[in-house]
Coordinates of C-alpha atoms and ligand atoms in Angstrom, one line a residue:
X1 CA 32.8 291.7 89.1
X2 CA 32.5 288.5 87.6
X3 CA 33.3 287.8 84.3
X4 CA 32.9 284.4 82.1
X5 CA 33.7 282.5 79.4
X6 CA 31.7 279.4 77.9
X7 CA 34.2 278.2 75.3
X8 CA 37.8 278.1 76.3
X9 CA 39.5 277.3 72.5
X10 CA 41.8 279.2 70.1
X11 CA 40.3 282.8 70.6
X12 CA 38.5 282.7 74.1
X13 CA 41.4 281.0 75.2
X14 CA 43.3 284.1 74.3
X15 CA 40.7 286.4 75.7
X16 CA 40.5 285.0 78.9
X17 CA 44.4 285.4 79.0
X18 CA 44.2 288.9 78.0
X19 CA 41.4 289.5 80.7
X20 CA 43.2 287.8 83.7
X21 CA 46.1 290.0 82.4
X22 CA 44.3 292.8 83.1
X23 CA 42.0 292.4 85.8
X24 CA 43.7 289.1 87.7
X25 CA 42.4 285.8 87.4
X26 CA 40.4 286.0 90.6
X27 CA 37.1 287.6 88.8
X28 CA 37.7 284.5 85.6
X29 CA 35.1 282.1 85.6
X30 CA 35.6 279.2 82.6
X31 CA 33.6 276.9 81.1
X32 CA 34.1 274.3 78.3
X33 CA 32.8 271.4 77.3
X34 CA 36.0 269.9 77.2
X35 CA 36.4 270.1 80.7
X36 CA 40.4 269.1 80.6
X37 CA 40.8 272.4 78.6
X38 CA 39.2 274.6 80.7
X39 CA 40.7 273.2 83.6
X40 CA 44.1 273.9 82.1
X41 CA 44.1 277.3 81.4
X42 CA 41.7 277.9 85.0
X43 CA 44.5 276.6 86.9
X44 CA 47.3 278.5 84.9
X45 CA 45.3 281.6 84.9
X46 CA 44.3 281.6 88.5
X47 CA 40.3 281.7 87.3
X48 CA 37.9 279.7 88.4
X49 CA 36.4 276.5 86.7
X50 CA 32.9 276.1 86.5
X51 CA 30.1 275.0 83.9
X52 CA 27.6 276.7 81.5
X53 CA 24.5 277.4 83.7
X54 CA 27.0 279.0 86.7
X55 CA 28.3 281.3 84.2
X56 CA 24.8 282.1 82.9
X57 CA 23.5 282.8 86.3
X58 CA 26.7 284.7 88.0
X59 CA 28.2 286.5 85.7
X60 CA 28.0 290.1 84.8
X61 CA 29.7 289.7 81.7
X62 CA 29.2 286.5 79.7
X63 CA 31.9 285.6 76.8
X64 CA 30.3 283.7 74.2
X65 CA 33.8 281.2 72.7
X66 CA 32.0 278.5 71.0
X67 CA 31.9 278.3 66.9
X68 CA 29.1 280.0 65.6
X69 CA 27.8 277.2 64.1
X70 CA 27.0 275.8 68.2
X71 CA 25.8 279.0 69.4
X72 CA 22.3 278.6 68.4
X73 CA 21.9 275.0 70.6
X74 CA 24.3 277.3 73.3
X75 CA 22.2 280.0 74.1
X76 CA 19.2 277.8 74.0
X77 CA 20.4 276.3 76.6
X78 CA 21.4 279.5 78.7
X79 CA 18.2 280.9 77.7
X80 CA 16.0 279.4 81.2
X81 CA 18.7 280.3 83.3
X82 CA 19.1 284.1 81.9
X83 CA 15.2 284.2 82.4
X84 CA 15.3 284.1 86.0
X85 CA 18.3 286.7 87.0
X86 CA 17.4 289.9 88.0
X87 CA 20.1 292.1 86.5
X88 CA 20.5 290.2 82.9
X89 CA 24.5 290.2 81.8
X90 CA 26.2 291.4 79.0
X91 CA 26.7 289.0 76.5
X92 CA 29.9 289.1 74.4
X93 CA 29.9 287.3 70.9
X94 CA 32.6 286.5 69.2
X95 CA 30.9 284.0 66.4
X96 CA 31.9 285.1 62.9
X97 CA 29.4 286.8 60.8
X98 CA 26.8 286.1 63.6
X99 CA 24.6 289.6 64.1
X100 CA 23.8 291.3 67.0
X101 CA 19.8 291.0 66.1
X102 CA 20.3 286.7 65.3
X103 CA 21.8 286.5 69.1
X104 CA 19.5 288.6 70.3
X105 CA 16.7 286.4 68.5
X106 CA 18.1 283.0 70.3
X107 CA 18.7 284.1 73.4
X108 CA 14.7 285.4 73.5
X109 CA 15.5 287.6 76.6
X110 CA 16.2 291.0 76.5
X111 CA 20.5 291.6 77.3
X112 CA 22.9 294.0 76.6
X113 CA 24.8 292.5 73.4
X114 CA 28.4 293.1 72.6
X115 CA 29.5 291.7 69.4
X116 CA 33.4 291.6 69.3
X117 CA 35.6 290.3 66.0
X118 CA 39.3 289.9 67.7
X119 CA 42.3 288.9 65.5
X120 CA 45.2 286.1 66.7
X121 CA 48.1 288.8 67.8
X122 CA 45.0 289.2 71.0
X123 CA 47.1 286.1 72.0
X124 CA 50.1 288.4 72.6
X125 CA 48.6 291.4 73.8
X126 CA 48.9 293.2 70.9
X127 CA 45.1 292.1 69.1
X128 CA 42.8 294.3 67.5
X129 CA 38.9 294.0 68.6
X130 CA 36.3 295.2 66.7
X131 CA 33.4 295.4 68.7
X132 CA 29.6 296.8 67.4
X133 CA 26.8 297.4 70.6
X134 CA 23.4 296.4 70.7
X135 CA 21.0 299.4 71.5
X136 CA 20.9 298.7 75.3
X137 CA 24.5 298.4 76.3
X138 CA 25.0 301.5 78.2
X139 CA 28.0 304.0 78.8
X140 CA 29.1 302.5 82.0
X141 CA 29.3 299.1 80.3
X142 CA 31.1 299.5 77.6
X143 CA 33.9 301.2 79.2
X144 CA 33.9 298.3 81.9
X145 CA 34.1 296.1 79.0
X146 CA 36.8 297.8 77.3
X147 CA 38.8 298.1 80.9
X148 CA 37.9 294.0 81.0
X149 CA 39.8 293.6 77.4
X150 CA 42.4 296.4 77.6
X151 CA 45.4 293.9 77.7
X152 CA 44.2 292.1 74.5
X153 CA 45.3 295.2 72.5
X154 CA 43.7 298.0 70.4
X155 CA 40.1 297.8 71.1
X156 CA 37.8 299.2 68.0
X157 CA 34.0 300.8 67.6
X158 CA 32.2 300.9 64.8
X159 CA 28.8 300.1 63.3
X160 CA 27.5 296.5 63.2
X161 CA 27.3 297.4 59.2
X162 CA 31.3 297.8 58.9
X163 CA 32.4 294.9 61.0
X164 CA 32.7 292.8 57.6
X165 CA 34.9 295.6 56.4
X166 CA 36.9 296.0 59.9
X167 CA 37.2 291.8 59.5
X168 CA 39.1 292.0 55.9
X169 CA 41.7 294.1 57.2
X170 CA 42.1 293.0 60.9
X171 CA 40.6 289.7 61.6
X172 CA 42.2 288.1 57.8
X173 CA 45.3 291.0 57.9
X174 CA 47.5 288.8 59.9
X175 CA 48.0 286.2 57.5
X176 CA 47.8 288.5 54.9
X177 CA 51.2 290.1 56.6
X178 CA 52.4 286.4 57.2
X179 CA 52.6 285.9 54.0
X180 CA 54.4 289.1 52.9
X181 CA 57.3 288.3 55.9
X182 CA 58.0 284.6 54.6
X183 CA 58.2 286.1 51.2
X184 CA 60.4 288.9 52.5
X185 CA 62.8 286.1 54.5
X186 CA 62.7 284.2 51.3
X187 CA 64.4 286.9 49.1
X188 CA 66.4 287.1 52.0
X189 CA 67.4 283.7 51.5
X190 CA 67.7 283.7 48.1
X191 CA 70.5 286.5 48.5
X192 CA 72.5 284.2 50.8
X193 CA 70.8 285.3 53.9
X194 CA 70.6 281.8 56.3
X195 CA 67.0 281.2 56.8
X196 CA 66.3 281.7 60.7
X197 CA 68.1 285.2 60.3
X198 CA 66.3 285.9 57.6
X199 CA 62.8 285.5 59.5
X200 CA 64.4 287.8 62.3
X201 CA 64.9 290.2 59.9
X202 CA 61.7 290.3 58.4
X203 CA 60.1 290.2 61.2
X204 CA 61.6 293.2 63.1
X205 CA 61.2 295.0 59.9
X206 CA 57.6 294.7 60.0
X207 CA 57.4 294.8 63.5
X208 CA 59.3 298.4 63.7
X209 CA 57.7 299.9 60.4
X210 CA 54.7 299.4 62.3
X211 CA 56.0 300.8 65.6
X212 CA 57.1 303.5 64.2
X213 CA 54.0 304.4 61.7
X214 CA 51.8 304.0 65.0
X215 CA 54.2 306.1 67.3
X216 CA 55.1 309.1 64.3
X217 CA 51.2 308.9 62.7
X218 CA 53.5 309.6 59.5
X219 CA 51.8 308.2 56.1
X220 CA 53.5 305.1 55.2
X221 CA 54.1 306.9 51.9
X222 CA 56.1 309.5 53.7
X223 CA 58.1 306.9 55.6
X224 CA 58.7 305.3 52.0
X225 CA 59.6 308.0 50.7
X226 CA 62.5 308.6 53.8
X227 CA 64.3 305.4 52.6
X228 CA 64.2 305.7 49.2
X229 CA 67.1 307.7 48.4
X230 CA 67.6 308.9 44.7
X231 CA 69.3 305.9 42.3
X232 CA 69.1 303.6 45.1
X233 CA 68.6 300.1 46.0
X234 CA 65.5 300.8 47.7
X235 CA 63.7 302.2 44.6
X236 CA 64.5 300.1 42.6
X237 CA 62.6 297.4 44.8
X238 CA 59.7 299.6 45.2
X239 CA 59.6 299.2 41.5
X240 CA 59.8 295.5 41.5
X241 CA 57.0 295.2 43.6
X242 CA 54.9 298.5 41.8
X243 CA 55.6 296.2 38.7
X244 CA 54.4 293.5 40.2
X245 CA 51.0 294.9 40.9
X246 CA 51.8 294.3 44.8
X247 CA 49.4 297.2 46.1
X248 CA 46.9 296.0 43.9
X249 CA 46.9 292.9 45.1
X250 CA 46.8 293.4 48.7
X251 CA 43.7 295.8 47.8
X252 CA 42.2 292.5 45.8
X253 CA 43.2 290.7 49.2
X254 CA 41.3 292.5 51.2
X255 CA 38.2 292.9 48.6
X256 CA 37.6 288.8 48.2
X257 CA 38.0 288.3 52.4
X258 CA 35.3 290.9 52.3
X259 CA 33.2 289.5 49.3
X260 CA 33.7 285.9 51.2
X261 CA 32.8 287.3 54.7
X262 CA 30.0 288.9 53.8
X263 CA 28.7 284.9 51.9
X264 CA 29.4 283.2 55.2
X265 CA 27.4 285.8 57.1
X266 CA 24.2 285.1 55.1
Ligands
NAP301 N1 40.2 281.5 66.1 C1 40.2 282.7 65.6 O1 41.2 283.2 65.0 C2 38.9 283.5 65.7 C3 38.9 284.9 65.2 C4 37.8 285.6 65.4 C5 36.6 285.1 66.0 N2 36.7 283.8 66.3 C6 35.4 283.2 66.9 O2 35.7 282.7 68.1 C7 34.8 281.6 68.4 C8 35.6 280.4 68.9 O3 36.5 280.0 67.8 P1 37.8 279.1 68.2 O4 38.6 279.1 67.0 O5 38.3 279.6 69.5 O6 37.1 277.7 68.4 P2 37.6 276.4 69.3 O7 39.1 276.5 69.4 O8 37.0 275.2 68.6 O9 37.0 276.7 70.7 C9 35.6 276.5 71.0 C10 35.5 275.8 72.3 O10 34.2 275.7 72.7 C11 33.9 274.4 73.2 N3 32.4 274.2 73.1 C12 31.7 273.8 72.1 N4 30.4 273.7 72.4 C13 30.3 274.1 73.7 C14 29.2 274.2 74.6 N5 28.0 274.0 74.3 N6 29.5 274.6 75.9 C15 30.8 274.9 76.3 N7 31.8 274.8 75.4 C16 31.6 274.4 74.2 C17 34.7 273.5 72.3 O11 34.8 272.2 72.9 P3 35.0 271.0 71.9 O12 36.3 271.2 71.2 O13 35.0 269.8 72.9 O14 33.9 271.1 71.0 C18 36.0 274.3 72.3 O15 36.8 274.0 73.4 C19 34.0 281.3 67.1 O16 32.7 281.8 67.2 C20 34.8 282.1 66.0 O17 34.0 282.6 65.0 C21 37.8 283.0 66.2

């Protein structure tokens, strides 16, 4: 099995990593049109550099890693190539608030269409992917395509129609938690705490809450409600923060990436 990429940046640069951690580097094929780039991560992965057209003509699954705003003029280009294979591919997009039917429209021949929305922690293994099939993907490819991605982290079906949803909590979440870990090392700090073991603080803490939410399937009230003991310091910064309006505003957080996502996709 083959399996390429044509755009080796920020987030197929991750995916690629996360497929050669699964698979081996042997079946990578990478493409970019800064050729340096590719080259890099081809020679640390083990993978195979090549260019646009061999991807489009030898692979069985095609990664898509260019902005959205370039994949038009991309796919245009793969289009004449893609005409003449016998067994199309399966195209994976990851292009922001492109839709399955607009790739489907450039590409102008008929291919099983994968639309994935990964988040940055895919760099480390520990992603989430979204992912929303076109009508002629079939059962035996998705789950070669989730076996291709398994090392990039939790992988995640649902209808093209909720991706915008899925995006507001996954693909913006991460700095959304960034922010709440500086601000959790900062009060840190401000209680004396020096700042680098502060951070380590905060971030275990989130790291292990997590962990543990995922591993007991408790609520996260219920685990709340576990270290909040009566009169006690806990509590009392639950109400800071209930004060503060903090769920609120990570529900208004969420809402306004999804208003904003849903702008950019029109
Ligand atoms: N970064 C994220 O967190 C994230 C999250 C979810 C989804 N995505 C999606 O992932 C895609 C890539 O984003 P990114 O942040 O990884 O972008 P990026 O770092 O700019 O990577 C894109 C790469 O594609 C290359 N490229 C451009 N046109 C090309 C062409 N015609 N043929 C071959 N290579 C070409 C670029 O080369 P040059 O630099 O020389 O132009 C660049 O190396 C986007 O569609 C984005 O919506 C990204």
């Amino acid at each position: 099995m083959k399996i390429g990429f044509i755009g080796t940046g920020n987030m197929g640069g991750a995916l690629a990593k996360a497929v050669a951690a699964a698979l081996g580097g042997e079946c990578l094929y990478l493409a970019d049109a800064n050729v340096e780039k590719a080259a890099a991560l081809a020679g640390a992965l083990g993978a195979s550099l090549v260019n646009n057209d061999y991807v489009a003509a030898e692979c069985d699954f095609v990664f898509l890693g260019v902005k959205p705003q370039m994949l038009e003029a991309l796919l245009a280009e793969l289009t004449p190539t893609l005409a003449q294979r016998e067994m199309a591919p399966v195209l994976v997009s990851m292009a922001a608030g492109v839709s399955i039917d607009k790739v489907a429209a450039w590409i102008g021949v008929e291919c099983p269409i994968i639309r994935i929305m990964p988040n940055t922690p895919v760099a480390v293994g520990e992603g989430t992917v979204l992912y929303s099939l076109s009508p002629s993907v079939t059962e035996a490819e998705r789950e070669v395509f989730c076996a291709v991605l398994s090392a990039a982290g939790r992988l995640c079906r649902m209808p093209e129609k909720l991706l915008d949803a899925g995006t507001a909590v996954s693909g913006c979440g991460p700095a959304f938690v960034c922010l709440f870990i500086e601000a959790l090392a900062d009060g840190g700090v401000e209680c004396g705490l020096p700042r680098q073991q502060a951070m380590e603080l905060a971030v275990q803490t989130v790291l292990g809450t997590a962990r543990q939410l995922q591993a007991t399937e408790s609520h996260p009230g219920a685990l709340k409600d576990g270290v909040c003991s009566p009169g006690g310091s806990t509590i009392a910064g639950v109400h800071a923060l209930e004060a503060g309006g903090f769920r609120s505003l990570a529900m208004d957080a969420v809402c306004a990436a999804y208003e904003r996502t849903q702008e950019l996709g029109k």
